[in-house]
XYZ file of C-alpha atoms in Angstrom:
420
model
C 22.886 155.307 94.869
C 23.002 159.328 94.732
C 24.550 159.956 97.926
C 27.041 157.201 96.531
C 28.054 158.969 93.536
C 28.386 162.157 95.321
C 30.112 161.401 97.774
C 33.360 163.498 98.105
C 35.558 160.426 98.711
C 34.506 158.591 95.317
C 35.575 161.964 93.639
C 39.134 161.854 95.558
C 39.275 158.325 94.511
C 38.169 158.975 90.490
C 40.703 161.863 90.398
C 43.219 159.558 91.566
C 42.640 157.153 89.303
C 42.204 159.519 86.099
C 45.789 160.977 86.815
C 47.018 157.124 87.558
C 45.431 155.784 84.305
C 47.166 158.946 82.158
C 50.206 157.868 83.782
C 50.553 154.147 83.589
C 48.684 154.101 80.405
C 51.825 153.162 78.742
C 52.466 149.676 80.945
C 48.419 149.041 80.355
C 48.569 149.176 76.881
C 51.495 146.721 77.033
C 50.222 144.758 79.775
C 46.939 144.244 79.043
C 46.307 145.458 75.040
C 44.696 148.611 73.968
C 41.290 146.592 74.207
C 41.693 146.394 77.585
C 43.294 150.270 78.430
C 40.120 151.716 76.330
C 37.941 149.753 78.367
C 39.338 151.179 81.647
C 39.199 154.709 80.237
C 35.600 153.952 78.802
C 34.495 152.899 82.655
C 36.211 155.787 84.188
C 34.344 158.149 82.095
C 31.379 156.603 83.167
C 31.641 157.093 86.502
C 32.992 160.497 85.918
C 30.062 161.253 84.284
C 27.648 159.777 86.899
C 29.737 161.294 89.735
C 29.384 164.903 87.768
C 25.421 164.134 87.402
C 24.878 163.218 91.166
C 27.237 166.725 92.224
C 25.778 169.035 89.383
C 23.674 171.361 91.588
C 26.468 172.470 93.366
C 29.252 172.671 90.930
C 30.270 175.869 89.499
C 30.056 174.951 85.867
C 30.459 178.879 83.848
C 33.779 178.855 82.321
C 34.697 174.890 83.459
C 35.882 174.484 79.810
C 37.944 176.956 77.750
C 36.726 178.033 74.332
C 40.029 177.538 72.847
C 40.100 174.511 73.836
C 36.921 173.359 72.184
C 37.759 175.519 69.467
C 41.163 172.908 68.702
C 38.878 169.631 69.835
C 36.220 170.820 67.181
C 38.947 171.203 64.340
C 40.547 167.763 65.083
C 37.104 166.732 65.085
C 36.506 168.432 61.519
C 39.253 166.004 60.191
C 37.637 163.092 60.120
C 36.206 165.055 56.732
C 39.521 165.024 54.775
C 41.364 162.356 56.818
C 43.063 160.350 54.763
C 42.617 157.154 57.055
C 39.260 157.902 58.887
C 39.483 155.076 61.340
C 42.284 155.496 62.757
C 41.068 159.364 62.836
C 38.235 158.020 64.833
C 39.950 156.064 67.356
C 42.676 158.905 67.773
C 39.812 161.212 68.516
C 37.686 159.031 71.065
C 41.388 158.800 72.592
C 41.876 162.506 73.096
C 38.167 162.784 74.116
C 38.392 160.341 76.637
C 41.320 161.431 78.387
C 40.056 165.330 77.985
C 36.767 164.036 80.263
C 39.222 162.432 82.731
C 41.447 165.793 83.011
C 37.984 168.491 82.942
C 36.342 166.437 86.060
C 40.089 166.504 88.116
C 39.623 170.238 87.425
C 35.793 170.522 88.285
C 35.765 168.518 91.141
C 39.095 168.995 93.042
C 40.103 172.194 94.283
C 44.405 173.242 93.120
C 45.825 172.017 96.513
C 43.745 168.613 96.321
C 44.770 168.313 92.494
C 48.227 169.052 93.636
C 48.023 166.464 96.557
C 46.690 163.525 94.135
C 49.214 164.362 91.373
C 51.669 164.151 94.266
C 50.396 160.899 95.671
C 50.289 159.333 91.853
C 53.761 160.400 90.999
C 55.384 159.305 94.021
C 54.382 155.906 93.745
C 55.269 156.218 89.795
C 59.141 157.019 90.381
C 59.550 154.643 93.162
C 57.745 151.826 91.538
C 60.140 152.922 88.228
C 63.154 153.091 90.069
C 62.417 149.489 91.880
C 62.136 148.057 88.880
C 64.903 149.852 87.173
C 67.057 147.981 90.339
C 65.213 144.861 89.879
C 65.864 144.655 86.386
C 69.622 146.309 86.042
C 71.475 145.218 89.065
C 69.110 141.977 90.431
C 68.147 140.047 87.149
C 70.663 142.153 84.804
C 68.427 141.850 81.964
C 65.691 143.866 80.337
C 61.889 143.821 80.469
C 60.938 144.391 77.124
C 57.483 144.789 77.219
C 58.005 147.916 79.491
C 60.922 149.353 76.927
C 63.055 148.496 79.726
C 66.434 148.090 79.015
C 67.922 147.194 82.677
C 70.991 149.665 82.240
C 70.521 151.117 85.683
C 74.225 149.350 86.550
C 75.742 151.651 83.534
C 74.365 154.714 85.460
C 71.226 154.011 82.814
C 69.385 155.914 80.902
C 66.573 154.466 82.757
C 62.694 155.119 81.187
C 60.882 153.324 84.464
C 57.214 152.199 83.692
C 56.230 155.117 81.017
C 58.749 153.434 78.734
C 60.398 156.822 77.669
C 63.247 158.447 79.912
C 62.529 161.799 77.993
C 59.467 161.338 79.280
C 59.833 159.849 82.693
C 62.598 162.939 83.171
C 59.764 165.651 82.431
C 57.540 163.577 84.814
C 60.392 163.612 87.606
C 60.527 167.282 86.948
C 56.494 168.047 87.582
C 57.321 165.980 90.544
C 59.593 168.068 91.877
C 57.469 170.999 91.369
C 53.991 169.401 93.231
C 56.665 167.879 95.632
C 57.728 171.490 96.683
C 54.274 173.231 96.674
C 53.326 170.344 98.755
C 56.273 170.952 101.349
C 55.041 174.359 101.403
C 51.918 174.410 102.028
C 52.617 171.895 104.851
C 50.328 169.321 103.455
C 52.912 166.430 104.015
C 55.172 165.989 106.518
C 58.613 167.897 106.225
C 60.349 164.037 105.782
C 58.106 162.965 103.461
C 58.735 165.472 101.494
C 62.716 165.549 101.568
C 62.207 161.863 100.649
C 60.013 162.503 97.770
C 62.067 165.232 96.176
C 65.100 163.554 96.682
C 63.442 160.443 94.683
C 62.545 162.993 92.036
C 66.141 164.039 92.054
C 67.356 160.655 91.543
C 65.036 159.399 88.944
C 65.783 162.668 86.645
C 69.864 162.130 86.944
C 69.544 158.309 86.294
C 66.986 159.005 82.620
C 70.119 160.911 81.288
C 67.828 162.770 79.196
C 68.812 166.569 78.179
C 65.265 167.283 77.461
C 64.256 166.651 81.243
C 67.850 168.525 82.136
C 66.363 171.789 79.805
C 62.790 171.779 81.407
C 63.788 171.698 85.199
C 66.407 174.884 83.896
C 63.029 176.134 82.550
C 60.956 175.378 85.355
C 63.738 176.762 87.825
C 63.881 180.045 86.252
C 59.848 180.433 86.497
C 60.089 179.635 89.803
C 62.541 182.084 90.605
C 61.043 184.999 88.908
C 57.449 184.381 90.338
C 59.013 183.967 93.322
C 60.554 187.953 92.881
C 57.511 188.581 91.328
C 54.907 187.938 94.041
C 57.532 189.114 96.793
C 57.104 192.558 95.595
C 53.861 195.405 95.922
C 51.327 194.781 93.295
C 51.730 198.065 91.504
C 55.576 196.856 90.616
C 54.561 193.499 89.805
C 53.730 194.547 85.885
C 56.867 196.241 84.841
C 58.882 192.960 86.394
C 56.828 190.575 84.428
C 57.227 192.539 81.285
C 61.313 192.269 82.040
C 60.741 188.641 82.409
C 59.608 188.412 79.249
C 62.103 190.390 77.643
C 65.051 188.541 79.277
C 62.783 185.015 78.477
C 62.600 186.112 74.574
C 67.047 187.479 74.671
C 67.387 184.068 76.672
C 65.496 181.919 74.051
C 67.725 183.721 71.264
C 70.633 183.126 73.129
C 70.047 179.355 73.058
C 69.397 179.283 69.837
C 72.173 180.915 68.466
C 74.555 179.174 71.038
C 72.993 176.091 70.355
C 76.309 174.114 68.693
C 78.326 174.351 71.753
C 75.120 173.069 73.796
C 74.653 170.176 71.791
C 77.786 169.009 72.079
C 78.245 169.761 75.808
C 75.056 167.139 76.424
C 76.172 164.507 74.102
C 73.395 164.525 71.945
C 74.279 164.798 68.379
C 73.242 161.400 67.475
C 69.651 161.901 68.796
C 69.540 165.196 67.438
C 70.505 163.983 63.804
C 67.819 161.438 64.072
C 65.356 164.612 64.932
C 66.374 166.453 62.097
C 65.659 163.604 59.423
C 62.845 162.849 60.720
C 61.340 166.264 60.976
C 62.791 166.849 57.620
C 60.590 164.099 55.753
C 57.246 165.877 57.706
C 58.372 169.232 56.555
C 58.871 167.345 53.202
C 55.157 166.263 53.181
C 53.426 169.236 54.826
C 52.591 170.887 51.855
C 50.230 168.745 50.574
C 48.039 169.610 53.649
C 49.363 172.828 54.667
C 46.565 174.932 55.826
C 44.015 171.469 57.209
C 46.596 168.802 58.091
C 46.734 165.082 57.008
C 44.083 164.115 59.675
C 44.038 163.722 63.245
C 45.863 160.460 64.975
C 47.307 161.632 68.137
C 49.970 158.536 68.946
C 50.969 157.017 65.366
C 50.348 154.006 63.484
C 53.422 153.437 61.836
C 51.473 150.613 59.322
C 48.469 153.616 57.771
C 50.419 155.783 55.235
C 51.894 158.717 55.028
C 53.515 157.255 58.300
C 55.382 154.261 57.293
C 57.731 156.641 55.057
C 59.169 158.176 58.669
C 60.843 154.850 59.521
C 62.126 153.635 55.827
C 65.799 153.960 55.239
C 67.263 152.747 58.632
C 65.186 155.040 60.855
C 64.020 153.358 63.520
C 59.912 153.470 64.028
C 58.247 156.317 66.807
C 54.879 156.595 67.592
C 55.316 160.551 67.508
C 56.984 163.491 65.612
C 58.918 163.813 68.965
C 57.739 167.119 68.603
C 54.370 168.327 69.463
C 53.914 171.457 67.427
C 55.001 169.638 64.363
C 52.894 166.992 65.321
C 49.359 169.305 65.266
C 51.335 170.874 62.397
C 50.838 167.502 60.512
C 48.040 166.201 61.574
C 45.622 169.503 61.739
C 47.237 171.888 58.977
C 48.224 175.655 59.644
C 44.411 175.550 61.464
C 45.363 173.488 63.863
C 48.563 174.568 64.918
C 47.159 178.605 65.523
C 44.603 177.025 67.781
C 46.908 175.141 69.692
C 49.291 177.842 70.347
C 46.030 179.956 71.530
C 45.126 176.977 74.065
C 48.413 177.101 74.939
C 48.929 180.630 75.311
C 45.764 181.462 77.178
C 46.579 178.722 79.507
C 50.008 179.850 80.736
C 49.252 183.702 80.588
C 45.910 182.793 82.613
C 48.021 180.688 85.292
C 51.138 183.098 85.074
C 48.503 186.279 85.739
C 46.877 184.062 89.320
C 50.365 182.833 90.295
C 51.176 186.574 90.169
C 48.513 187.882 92.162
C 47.192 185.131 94.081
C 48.493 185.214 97.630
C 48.785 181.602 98.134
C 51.578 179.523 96.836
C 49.010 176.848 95.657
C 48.887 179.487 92.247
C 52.181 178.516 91.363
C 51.723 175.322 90.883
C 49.493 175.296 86.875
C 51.823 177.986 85.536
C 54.772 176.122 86.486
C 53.891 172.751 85.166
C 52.798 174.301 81.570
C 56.230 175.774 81.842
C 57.388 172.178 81.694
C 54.677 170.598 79.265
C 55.175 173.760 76.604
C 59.121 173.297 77.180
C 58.827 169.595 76.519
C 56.965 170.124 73.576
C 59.553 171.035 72.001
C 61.177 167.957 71.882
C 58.454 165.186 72.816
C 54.952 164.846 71.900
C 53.509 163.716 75.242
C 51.348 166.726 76.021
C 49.186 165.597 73.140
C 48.086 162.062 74.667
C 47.669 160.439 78.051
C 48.965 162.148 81.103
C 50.370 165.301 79.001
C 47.299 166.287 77.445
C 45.286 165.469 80.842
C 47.597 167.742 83.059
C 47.530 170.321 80.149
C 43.382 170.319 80.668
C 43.615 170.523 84.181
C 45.916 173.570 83.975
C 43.954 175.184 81.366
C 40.579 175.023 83.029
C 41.879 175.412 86.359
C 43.289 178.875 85.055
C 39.887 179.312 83.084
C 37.973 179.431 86.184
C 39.450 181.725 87.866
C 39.797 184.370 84.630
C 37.948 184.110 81.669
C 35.478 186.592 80.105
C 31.990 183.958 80.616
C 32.269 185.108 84.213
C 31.962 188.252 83.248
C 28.117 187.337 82.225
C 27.253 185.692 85.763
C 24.076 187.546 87.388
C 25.527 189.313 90.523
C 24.402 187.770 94.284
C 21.617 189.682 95.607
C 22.092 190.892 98.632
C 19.867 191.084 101.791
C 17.711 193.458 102.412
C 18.757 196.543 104.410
């Protein structure tokens, strides 16, 4: 039974199926009820746990999980105290805790190119399995599946939302695709057809989701790749001064945006959605005060029946399981507290990444800081790195990053060295 749990191949399989579970968690939960989706995260952990157990002696475990992140998991832990519905504060927790297990044994047991090669293998079979039944459903039957938010309009030219029921958030996956499809090319770990096919897939899906916010984080994601591509083509004593231009032209490009942000609007067609935003995130501003500095009480993906959230969908607006915007979500739900410490997760994470992908030789490096390019981008406009398969990659990236540079390591007792 030891050698079985550490065997090497039931960790390849676990991380696969930790990334496929964040992934299709969506189509479980209407498949097969959240009973049945927390009992397959509950199992997974379990096995997680026994694989981690059976490997511990030779896992490098300093540093495995950053301190800002337990920092933010011990204040949304904290608001079960104040919550204002305490159930659903516990089952919104034991949510996030269950898929941060899943995401911190992908990271301690898989090194970046196998991570990269299962998140590959997962969301290659995830577009093509959306996109068959996007045909299926839109030119075969020419008629919806509604318990997969499907709404068969792939003959239209869509928007299509595929099997995570969200083409904001299918788009955003198509786009991390892209990126793990690419590192994959180059590092040669797929054959040169399979990975034409598989970027050309990713291509497809993000056109037929129609979704600006997936249009905004591959612009996002293509500019990062482009200036750590200048970046790590040059000697490492100019690599600073570019990075601090970067960030300069990043912070004129951001105000840019936003001041030219009219014309933008109306060149994607999205004023409707937008207006729907912007009353929405008007009635949380509305209600913030009340709980400004601790937050109404963690919850993660809404109830729209356990107050204050029913009052989001009164008056014609239709109901969302999300502030469609992740920093006013935390904002919300964990007060001023909350939000600082999830900007500091955040911002160690992608400086940590950015800082390997920049002096790493391999292009392997690349790979974290450009996919929390694409979660903190999205986050702007969904709520998906807070639950499932967002927060899950978001671990991974941070405690990837964490292993590699954080100040525990600092502390470890140096190797002794033979004798002379």
């Amino acid at each position: 039974m030891q050698n079985f749990f550490a065997s090497p191949r039931l960790s390849a399989a676990l991380s696969l199926a930790a990334i496929g579970l964040g992934v299709f968690a969506f189509a479980a939960h209407n498949t097969i009820g959240w009973a049945g989706l927390n009992a397959m995260i509950a199992a997974l952990v379990v096995l997680c746990g026994a694989s981690t157990l059976a490997r511990r002696s030779a896992l490098d475990w300093p540093a495995v999980v950053p301190l800002s992140m337990l920092l933010f998991l011990a204040w949304a832990g904290l608001s079960i105290l104040w919550s204002e519905y305490r159930w659903a504060t516990m089952g919104g927790l034991a949510y996030l805790l269950g898929f941060t297990l899943l995401g911190l044994y992908v990271a301690l047991m898989r090194d970046t190119i196998q991570i990269i090669r299962d998140v590959g293998d997962v969301l290659r079979v995830t577009l093509a399995l959306s996109l068959a039944l996007e045909i299926f459903s839109g030119l075969l039957i020419d008629s919806p599946i509604p318990f997969l938010n499907m709404a068969g309009s792939l003959a239209e030219g869509g928007p299509i939302s595929g099997v995570v029921g969200n083409r904001n958030d299918l788009g955003l996956i198509a786009v991390i695709a892209a990126v793990s499809f690419a590192i994959e090319w180059r590092t040669r770990s797929v054959t040169r057809g399979e990975a034409v096919l598989s970027v050309a897939l990713a291509a497809i899906v993000l056109v037929f989701t129609g979704s600006p916010i997936a249009w905004g984080t591959a612009l996002v994601a293509g500019l990062a790749t482009f200036v750590l591509w200048g970046i790590r083509r040059l000697p490492m004593d100019r690599r600073v001064p570019l990075q601090f231009g970067a960030l300069v032209l990043a912070a004129l490009g951001a105000g840019a945006t936003w001041l030219g942000r009219g014309p933008i609007i109306n060149a994607l067609n999205a004023e409707g959605e937008l207006g729907y935003r912007l009353e929405l995130w008007g009635r949380m501003l509305a209600l913030l005060p009340v709980n400004r500095l601790e937050g109404w009480g963690w919850m993660g993906l809404w109830q729209v029946d356990v107050p204050p959230y029913p009052y989001f969908h009164q008056g014609g607006l239709r109901e969302t399981t999300s502030a469609v915007n992740a920093y006013l979500d935390v904002w919300f739900q964990l007060g001023t507290v909350g939000l600082t410490l999830f900007l500091l997760l955040l911002g160690l994470g992608f400086v940590r990444s950015w800082l390997l992908a920049a002096r790493k030789r391999s292009v392997i490096y690349t790979w974290p800081a450009l996919v929390l390019s694409v979660l903190v981008t999205g986050a702007l406009a969904e709520s998906s790195i807070l639950i499932e398969f967002g927060w899950l990659l978001l671990v991974v990236c941070c405690a990837k990053a964490s292993q590699e540079l954080s100040w525990r390591t600092a502390f470890r007792p140096p190797l002794e060295q033979d004798p002379l």
